[in-house]
mmCIF file of C-alpha atoms and ligand atoms in Angstrom:
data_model
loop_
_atom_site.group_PDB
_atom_site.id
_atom_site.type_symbol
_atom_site.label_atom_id
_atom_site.label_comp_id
_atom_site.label_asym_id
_atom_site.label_seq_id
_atom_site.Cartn_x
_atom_site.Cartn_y
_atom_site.Cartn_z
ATOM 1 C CA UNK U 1 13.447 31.082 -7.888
ATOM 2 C CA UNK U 2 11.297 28.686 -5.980
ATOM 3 C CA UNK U 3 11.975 25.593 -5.226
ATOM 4 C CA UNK U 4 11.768 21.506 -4.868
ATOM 5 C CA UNK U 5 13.839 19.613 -2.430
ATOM 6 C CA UNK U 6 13.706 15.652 -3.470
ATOM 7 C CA UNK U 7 14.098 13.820 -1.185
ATOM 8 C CA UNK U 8 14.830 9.999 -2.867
ATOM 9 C CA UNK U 9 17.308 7.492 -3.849
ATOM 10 C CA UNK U 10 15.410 7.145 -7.205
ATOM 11 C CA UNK U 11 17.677 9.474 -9.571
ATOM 12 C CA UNK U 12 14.584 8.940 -11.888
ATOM 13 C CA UNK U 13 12.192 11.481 -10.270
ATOM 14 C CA UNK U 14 15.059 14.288 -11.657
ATOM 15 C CA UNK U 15 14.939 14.085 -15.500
ATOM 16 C CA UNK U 16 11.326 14.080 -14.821
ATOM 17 C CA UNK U 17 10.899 16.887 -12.726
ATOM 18 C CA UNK U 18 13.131 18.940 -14.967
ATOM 19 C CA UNK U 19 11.024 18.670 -17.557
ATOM 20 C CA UNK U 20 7.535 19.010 -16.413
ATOM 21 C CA UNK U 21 8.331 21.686 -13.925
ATOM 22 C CA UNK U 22 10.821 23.562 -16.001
ATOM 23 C CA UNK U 23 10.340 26.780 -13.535
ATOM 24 C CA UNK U 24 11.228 25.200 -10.481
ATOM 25 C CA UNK U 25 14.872 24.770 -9.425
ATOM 26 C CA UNK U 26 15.165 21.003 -8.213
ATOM 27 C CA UNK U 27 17.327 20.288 -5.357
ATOM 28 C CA UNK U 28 18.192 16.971 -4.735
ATOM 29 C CA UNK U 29 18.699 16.037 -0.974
ATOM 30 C CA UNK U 30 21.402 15.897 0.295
ATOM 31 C CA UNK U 31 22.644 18.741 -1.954
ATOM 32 C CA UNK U 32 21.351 22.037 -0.984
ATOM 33 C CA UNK U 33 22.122 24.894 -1.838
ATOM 34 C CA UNK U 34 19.288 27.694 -1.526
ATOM 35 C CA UNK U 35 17.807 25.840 1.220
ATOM 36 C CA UNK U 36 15.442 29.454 1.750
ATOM 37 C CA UNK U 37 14.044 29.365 -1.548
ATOM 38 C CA UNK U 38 12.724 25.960 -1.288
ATOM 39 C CA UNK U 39 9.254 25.822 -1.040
ATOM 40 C CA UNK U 40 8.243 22.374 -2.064
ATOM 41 C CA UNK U 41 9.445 18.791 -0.491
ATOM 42 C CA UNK U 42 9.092 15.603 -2.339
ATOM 43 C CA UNK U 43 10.440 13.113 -0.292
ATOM 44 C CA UNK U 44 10.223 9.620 0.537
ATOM 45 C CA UNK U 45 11.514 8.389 4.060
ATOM 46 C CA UNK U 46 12.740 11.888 4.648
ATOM 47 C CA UNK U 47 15.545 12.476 7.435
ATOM 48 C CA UNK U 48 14.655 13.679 10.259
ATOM 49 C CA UNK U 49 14.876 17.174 10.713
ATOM 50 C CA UNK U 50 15.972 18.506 7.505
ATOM 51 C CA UNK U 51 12.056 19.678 6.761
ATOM 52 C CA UNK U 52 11.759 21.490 10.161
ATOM 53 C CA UNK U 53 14.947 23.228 9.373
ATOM 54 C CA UNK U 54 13.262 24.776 5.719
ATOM 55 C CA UNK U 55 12.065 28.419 6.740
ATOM 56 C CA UNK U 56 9.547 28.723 3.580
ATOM 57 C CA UNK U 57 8.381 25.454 2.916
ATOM 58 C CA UNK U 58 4.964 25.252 2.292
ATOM 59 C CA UNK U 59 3.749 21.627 0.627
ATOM 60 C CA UNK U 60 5.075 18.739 1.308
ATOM 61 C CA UNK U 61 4.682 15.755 -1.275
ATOM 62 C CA UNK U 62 4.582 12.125 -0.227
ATOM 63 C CA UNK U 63 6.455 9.836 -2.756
ATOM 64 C CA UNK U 64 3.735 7.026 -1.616
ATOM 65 C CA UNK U 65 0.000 6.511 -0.748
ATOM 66 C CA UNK U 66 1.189 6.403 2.803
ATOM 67 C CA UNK U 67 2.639 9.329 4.807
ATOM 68 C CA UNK U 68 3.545 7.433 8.066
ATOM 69 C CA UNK U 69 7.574 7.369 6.846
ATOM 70 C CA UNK U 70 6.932 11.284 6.935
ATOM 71 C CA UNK U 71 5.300 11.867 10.116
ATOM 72 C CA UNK U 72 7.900 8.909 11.728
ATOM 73 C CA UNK U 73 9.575 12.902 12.282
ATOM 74 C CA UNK U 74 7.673 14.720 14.369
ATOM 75 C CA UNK U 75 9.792 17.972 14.150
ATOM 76 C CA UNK U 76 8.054 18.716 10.717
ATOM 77 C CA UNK U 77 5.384 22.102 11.754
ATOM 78 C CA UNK U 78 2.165 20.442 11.749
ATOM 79 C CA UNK U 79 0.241 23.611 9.735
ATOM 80 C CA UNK U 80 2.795 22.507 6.379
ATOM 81 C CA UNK U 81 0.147 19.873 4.922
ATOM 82 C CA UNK U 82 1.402 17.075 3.608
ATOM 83 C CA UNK U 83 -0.137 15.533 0.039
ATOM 84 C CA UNK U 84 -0.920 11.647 -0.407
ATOM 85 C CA UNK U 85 0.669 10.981 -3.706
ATOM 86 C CA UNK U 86 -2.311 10.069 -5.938
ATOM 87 C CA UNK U 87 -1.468 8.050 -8.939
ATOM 88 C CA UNK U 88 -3.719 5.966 -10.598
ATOM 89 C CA UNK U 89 -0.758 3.740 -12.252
ATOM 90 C CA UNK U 90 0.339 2.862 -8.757
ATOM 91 C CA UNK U 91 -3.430 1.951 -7.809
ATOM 92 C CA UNK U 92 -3.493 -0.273 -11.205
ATOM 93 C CA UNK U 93 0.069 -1.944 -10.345
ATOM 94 C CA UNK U 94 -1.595 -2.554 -6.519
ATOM 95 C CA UNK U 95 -4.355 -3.925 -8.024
ATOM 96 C CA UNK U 96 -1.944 -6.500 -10.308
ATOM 97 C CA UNK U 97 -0.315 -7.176 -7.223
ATOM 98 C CA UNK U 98 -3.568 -8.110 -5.693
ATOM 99 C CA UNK U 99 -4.680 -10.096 -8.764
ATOM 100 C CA UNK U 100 -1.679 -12.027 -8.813
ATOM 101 C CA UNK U 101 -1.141 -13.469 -5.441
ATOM 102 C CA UNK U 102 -5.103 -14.399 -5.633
ATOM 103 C CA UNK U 103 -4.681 -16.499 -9.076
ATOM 104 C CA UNK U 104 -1.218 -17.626 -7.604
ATOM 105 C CA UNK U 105 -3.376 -19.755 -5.280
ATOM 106 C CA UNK U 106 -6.525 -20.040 -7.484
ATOM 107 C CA UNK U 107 -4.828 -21.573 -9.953
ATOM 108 C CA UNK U 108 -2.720 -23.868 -7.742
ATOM 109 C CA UNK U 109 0.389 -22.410 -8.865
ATOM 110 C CA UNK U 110 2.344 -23.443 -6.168
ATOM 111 C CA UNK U 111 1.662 -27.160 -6.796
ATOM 112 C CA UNK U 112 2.492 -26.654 -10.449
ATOM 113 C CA UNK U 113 5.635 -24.663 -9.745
ATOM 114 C CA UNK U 114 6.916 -27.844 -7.834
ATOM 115 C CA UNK U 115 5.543 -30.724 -10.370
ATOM 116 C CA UNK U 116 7.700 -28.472 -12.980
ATOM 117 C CA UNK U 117 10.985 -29.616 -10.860
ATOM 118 C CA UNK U 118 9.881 -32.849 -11.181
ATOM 119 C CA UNK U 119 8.453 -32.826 -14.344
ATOM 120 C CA UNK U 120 5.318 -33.826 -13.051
ATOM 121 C CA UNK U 121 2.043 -33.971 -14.991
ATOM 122 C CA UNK U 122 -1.423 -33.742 -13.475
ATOM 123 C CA UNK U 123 -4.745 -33.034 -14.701
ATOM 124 C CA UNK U 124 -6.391 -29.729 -12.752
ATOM 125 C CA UNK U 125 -9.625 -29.258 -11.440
ATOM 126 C CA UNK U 126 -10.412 -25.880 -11.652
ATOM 127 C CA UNK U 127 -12.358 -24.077 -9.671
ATOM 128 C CA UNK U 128 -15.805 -21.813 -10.519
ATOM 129 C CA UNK U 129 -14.314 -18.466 -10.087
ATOM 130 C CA UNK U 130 -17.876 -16.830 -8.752
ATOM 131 C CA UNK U 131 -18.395 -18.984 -5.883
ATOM 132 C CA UNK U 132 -15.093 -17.925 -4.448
ATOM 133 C CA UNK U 133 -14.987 -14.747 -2.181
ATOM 134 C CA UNK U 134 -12.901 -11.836 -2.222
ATOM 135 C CA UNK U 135 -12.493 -9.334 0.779
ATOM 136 C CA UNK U 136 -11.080 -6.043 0.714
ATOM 137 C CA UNK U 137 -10.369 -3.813 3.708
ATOM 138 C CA UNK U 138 -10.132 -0.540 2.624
ATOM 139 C CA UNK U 139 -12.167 1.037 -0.051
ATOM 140 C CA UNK U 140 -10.218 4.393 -0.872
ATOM 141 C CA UNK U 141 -8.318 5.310 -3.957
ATOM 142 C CA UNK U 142 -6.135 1.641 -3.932
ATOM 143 C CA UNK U 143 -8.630 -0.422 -2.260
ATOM 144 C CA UNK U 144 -11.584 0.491 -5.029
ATOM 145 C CA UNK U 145 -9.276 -0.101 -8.074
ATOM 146 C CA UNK U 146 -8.651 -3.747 -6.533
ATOM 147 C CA UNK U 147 -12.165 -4.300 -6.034
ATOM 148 C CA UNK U 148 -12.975 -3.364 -10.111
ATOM 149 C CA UNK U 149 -10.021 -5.664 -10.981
ATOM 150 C CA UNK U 150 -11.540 -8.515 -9.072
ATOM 151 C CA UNK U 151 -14.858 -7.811 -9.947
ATOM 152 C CA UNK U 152 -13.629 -8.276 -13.569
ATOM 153 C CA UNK U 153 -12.444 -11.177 -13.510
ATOM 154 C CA UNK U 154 -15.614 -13.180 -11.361
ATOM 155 C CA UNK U 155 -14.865 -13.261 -8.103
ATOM 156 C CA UNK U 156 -17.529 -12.187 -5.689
ATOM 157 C CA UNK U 157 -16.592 -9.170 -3.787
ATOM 158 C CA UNK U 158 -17.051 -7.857 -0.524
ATOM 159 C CA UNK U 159 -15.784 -4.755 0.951
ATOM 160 C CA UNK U 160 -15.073 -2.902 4.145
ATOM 161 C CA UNK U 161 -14.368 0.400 5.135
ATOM 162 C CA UNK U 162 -14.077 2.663 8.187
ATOM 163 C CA UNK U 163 -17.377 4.335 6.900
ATOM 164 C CA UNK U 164 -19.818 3.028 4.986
ATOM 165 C CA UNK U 165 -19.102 2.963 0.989
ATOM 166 C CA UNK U 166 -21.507 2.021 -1.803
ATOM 167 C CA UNK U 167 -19.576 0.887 -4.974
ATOM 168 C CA UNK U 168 -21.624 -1.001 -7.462
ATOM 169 C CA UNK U 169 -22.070 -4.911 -7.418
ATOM 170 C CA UNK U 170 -20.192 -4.811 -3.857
ATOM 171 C CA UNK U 171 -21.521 -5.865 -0.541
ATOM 172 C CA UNK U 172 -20.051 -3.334 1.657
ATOM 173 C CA UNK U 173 -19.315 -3.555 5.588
ATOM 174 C CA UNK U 174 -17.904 -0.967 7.937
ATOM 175 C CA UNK U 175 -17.460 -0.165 11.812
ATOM 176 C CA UNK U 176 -15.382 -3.429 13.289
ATOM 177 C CA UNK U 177 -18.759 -4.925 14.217
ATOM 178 C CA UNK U 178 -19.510 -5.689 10.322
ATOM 179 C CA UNK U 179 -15.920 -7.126 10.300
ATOM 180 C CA UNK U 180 -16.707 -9.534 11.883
ATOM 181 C CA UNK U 181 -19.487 -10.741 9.631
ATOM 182 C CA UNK U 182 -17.154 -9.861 6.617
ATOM 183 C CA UNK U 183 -14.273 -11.956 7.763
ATOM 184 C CA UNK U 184 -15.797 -15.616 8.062
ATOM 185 C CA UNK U 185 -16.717 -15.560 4.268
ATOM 186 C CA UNK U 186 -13.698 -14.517 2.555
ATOM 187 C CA UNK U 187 -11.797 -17.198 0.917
ATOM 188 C CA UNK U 188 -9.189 -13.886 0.034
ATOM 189 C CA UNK U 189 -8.792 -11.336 2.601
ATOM 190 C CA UNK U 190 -6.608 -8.349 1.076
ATOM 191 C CA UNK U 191 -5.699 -5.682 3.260
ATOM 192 C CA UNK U 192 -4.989 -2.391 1.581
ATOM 193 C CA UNK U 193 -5.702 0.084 4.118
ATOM 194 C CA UNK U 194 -4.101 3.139 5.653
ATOM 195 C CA UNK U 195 -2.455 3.019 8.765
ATOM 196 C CA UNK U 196 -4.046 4.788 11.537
ATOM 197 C CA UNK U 197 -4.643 4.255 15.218
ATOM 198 C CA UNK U 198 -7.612 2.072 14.187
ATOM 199 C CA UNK U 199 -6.675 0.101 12.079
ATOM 200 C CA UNK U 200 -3.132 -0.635 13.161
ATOM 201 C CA UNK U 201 -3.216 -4.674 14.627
ATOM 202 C CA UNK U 202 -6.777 -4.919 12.437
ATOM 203 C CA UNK U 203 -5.106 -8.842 11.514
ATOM 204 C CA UNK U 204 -4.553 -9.791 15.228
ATOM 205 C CA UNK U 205 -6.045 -12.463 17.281
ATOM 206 C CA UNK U 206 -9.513 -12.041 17.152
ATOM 207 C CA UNK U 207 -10.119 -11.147 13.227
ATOM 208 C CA UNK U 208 -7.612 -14.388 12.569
ATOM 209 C CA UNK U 209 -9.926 -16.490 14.478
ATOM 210 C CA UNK U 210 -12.652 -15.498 11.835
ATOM 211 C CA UNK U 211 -11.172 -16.369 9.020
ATOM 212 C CA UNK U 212 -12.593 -19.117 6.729
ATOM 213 C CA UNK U 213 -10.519 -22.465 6.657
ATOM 214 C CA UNK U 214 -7.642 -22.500 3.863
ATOM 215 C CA UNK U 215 -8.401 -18.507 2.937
ATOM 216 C CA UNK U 216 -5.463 -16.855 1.900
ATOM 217 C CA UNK U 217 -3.902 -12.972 3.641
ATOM 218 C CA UNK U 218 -2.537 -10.615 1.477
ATOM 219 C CA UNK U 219 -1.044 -7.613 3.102
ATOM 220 C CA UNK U 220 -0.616 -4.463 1.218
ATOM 221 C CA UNK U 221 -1.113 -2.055 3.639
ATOM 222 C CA UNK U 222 1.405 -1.611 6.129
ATOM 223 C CA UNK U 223 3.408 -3.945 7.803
ATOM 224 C CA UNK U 224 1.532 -3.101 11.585
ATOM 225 C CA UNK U 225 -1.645 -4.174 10.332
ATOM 226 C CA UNK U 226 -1.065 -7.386 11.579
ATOM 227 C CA UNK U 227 -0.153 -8.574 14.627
ATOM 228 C CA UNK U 228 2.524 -11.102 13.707
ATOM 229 C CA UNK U 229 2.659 -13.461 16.946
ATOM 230 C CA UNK U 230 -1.247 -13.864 16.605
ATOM 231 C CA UNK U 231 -0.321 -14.592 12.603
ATOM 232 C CA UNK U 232 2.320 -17.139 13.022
ATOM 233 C CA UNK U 233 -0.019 -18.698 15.704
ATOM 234 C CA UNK U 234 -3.278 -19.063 13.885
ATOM 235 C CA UNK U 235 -1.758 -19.410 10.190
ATOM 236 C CA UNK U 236 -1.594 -23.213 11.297
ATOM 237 C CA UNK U 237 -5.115 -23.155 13.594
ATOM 238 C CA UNK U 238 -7.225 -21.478 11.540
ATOM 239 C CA UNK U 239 -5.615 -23.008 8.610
ATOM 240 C CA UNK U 240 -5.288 -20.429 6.764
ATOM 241 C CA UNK U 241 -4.033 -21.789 3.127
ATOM 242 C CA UNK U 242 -1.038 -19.146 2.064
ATOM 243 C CA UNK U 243 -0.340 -15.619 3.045
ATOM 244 C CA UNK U 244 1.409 -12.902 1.008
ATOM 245 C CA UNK U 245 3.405 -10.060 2.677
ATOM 246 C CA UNK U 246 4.482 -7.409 1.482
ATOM 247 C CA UNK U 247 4.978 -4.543 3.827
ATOM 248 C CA UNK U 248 7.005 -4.923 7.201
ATOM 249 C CA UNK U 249 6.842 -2.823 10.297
ATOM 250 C CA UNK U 250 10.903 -2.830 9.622
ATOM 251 C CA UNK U 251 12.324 -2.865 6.302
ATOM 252 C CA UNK U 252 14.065 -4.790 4.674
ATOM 253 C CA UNK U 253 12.854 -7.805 6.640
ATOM 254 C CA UNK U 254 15.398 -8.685 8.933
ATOM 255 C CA UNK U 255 16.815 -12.037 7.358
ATOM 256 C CA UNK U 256 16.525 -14.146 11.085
ATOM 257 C CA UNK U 257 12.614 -13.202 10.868
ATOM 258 C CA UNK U 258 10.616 -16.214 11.028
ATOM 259 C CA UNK U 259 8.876 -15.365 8.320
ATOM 260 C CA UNK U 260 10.762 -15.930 5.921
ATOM 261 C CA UNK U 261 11.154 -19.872 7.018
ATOM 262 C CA UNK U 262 7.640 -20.066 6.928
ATOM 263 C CA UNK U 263 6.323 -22.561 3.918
ATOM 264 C CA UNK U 264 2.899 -21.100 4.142
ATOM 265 C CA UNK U 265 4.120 -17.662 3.727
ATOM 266 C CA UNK U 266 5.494 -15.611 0.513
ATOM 267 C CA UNK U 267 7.491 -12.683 1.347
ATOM 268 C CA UNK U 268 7.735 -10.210 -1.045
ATOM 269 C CA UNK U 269 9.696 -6.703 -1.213
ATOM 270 C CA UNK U 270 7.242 -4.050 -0.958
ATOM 271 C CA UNK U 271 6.828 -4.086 -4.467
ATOM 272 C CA UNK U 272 2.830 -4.366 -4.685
ATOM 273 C CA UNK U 273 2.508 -0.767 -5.942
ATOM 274 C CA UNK U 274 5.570 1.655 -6.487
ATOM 275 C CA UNK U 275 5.320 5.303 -7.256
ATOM 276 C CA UNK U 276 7.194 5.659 -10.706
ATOM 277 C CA UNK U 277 8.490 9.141 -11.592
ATOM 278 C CA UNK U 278 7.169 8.531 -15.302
ATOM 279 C CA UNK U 279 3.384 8.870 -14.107
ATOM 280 C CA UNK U 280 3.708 10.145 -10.779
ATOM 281 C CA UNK U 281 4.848 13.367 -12.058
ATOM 282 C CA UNK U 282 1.767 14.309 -12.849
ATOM 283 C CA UNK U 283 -0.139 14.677 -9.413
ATOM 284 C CA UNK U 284 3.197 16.648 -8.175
ATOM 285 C CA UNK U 285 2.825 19.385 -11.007
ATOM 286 C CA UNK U 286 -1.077 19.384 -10.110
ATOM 287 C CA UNK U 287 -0.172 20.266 -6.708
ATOM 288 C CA UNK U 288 2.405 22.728 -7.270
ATOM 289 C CA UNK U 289 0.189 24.245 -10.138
ATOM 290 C CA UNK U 290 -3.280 24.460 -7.589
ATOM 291 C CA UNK U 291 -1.110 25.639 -4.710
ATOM 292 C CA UNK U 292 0.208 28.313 -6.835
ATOM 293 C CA UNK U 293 -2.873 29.379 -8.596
ATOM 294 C CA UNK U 294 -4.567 29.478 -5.295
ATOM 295 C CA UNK U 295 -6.646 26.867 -5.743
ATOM 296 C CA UNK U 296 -7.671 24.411 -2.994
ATOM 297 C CA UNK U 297 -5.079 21.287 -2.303
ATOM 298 C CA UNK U 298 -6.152 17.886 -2.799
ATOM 299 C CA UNK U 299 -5.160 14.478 -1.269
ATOM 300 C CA UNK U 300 -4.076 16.069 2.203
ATOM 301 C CA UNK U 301 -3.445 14.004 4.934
ATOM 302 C CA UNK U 302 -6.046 14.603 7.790
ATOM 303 C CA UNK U 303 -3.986 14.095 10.817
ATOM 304 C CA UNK U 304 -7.664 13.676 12.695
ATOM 305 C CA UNK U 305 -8.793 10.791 10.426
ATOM 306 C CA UNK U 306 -5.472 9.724 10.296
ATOM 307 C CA UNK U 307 -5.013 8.987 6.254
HETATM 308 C C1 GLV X 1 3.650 2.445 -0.699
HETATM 309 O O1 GLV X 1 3.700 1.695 0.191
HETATM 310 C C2 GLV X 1 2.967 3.692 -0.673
HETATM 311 O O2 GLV X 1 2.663 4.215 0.396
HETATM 312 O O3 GLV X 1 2.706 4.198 -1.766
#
């Protein structure tokens, strides 16, 4: 009987794979026990070596938009593509994410938070949504769905990609040239991109220096997008205003990072977007159900683009 090796900590993923794939026999790492009749991996942070060691494995799922915690193991064969997961309830919670940490400082929330303790009252000015700037880096599946929200609710938008995008009502930059143009007008710069050898250290030294007085740095992406000396440096010179993490080279943070000390910046638990069995079901039985019918995979990761 063919079949799925999970690879997760989330028990969730098995009542839901047992129902929607009622013809595959689920394994759940580290139980196996036909390890030659499994031809499917869903995994998340997989160990390494257990993949190589599958003799008929033939898709391997990514329980995330990012694949970099599978290919940390480089004894997986390179011909077994690997699928992004693709789940547009993850891209909507990213996009919350997003939207959240933007009003968080739009609406001064942080001064209101602390007037609370002291039951403090004061009178807010607010602020006229459209002339306030927000700049995406990233423009695929996650990145787009941010852009809509933010769209929706006034903001202007700009975007940039590693080739150029049109989306409607956008103004769209790409090539690190047009970054630099980008950069200097974004009162929010949200990074939701993939991590490659491009873009890895994209928020380093030189980009920081661009950024617009008091703009605020939200990192969705991955935690070696930025290049956290240059960040813990310039988050004073530029000023930047507040910055939101949320993904760390190592995770959990370590709890002596200086990060978390910082006042200016919020650390949160890579929670911007999770992959929930409930909905992300779906793409996995598309997968398995095109990969057996023969049809053409989607959402593999090109190992020459790097995403
Ligand atoms: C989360 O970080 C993901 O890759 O989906």
């Amino acid at each position: 009987m063919t079949s799925l090796l999970l690879m997760s900590d989330n028990i969730n993923w098995l009542s839901e794979l047992k129902a929607h794939l009622p013809n595959i026999f689920i394994q759940h790492y580290p139980e196996i026990t036909k390890a030659n009749e499994i031809e499917f991996a869903l995994v998340w942070n997989p160990k390494k070596g257990v993949l190589a060691k599958l003799p008929n494995l033939k898709v391997i799922f990514s329980i995330g938009a990012g694949v970099d915690h599978i290919l940390r193991d480089e004894s997986i064969p390179k011909e077994i593509p690997i699928i992004r997961m693709s789940d547009p309830f993850q891209y909507k919670m990213v996009a919350e994410y997003a939207l959240l940490t933007v009003l968080y400082v739009h609406r001064n929330i942080e001064t209101i938070s602390k007037n609370n303790n002291k039951k403090v009252w004061t009178e807010q000015t607010a602020a006229y949504t459209p002339e306030y700037t927000v700049g995406v880096l990233g423009l695929g599946n996650i990145g787009s769905v941010i852009v809509d929200k933010m769209q929706s609710i006034g903001f202007s938008v700009l975007g940039w990609s590693r080739s150029k995008k049109n989306l409607d009502g956008v103004e769209t930059f790409s090539g690190f040239r047009e970054l630099e143009t980008m950069l200097p007008r974004c009162d929010y710069l949200i990074c939701a991109l993939p991590l490659t050898q491009e873009t890895k250290g994209i928020i380093n030294k030189a980009s920081l220096s661009l950024m617009k007085k008091d703009s605020t740095l939200i990192n969705i992406g991955r935690g070696e997008h930025i290049e956290e000396e240059a960040l813990l440096s310039y988050i004073d010179k530029v000023p930047l205003k507040k910055v939101f993490l949320d993904v760390f080279p190592k995770e959990p943070l370590e709890k002596s990072h200086s990060f978390w000390n910082h006042p200016k910046i919020f650390v949160t638990p890579h929670m911007a977007g999770e992959v929930l069995p409930k909905s992300a079901v779906f793409a996995v039985k598309k997968g398995i159900d095109r990969f057996q019918n023969g049809e053409p995979l989607e959402n593999i990761y090109d190992r020459k683009k790097g995403y």
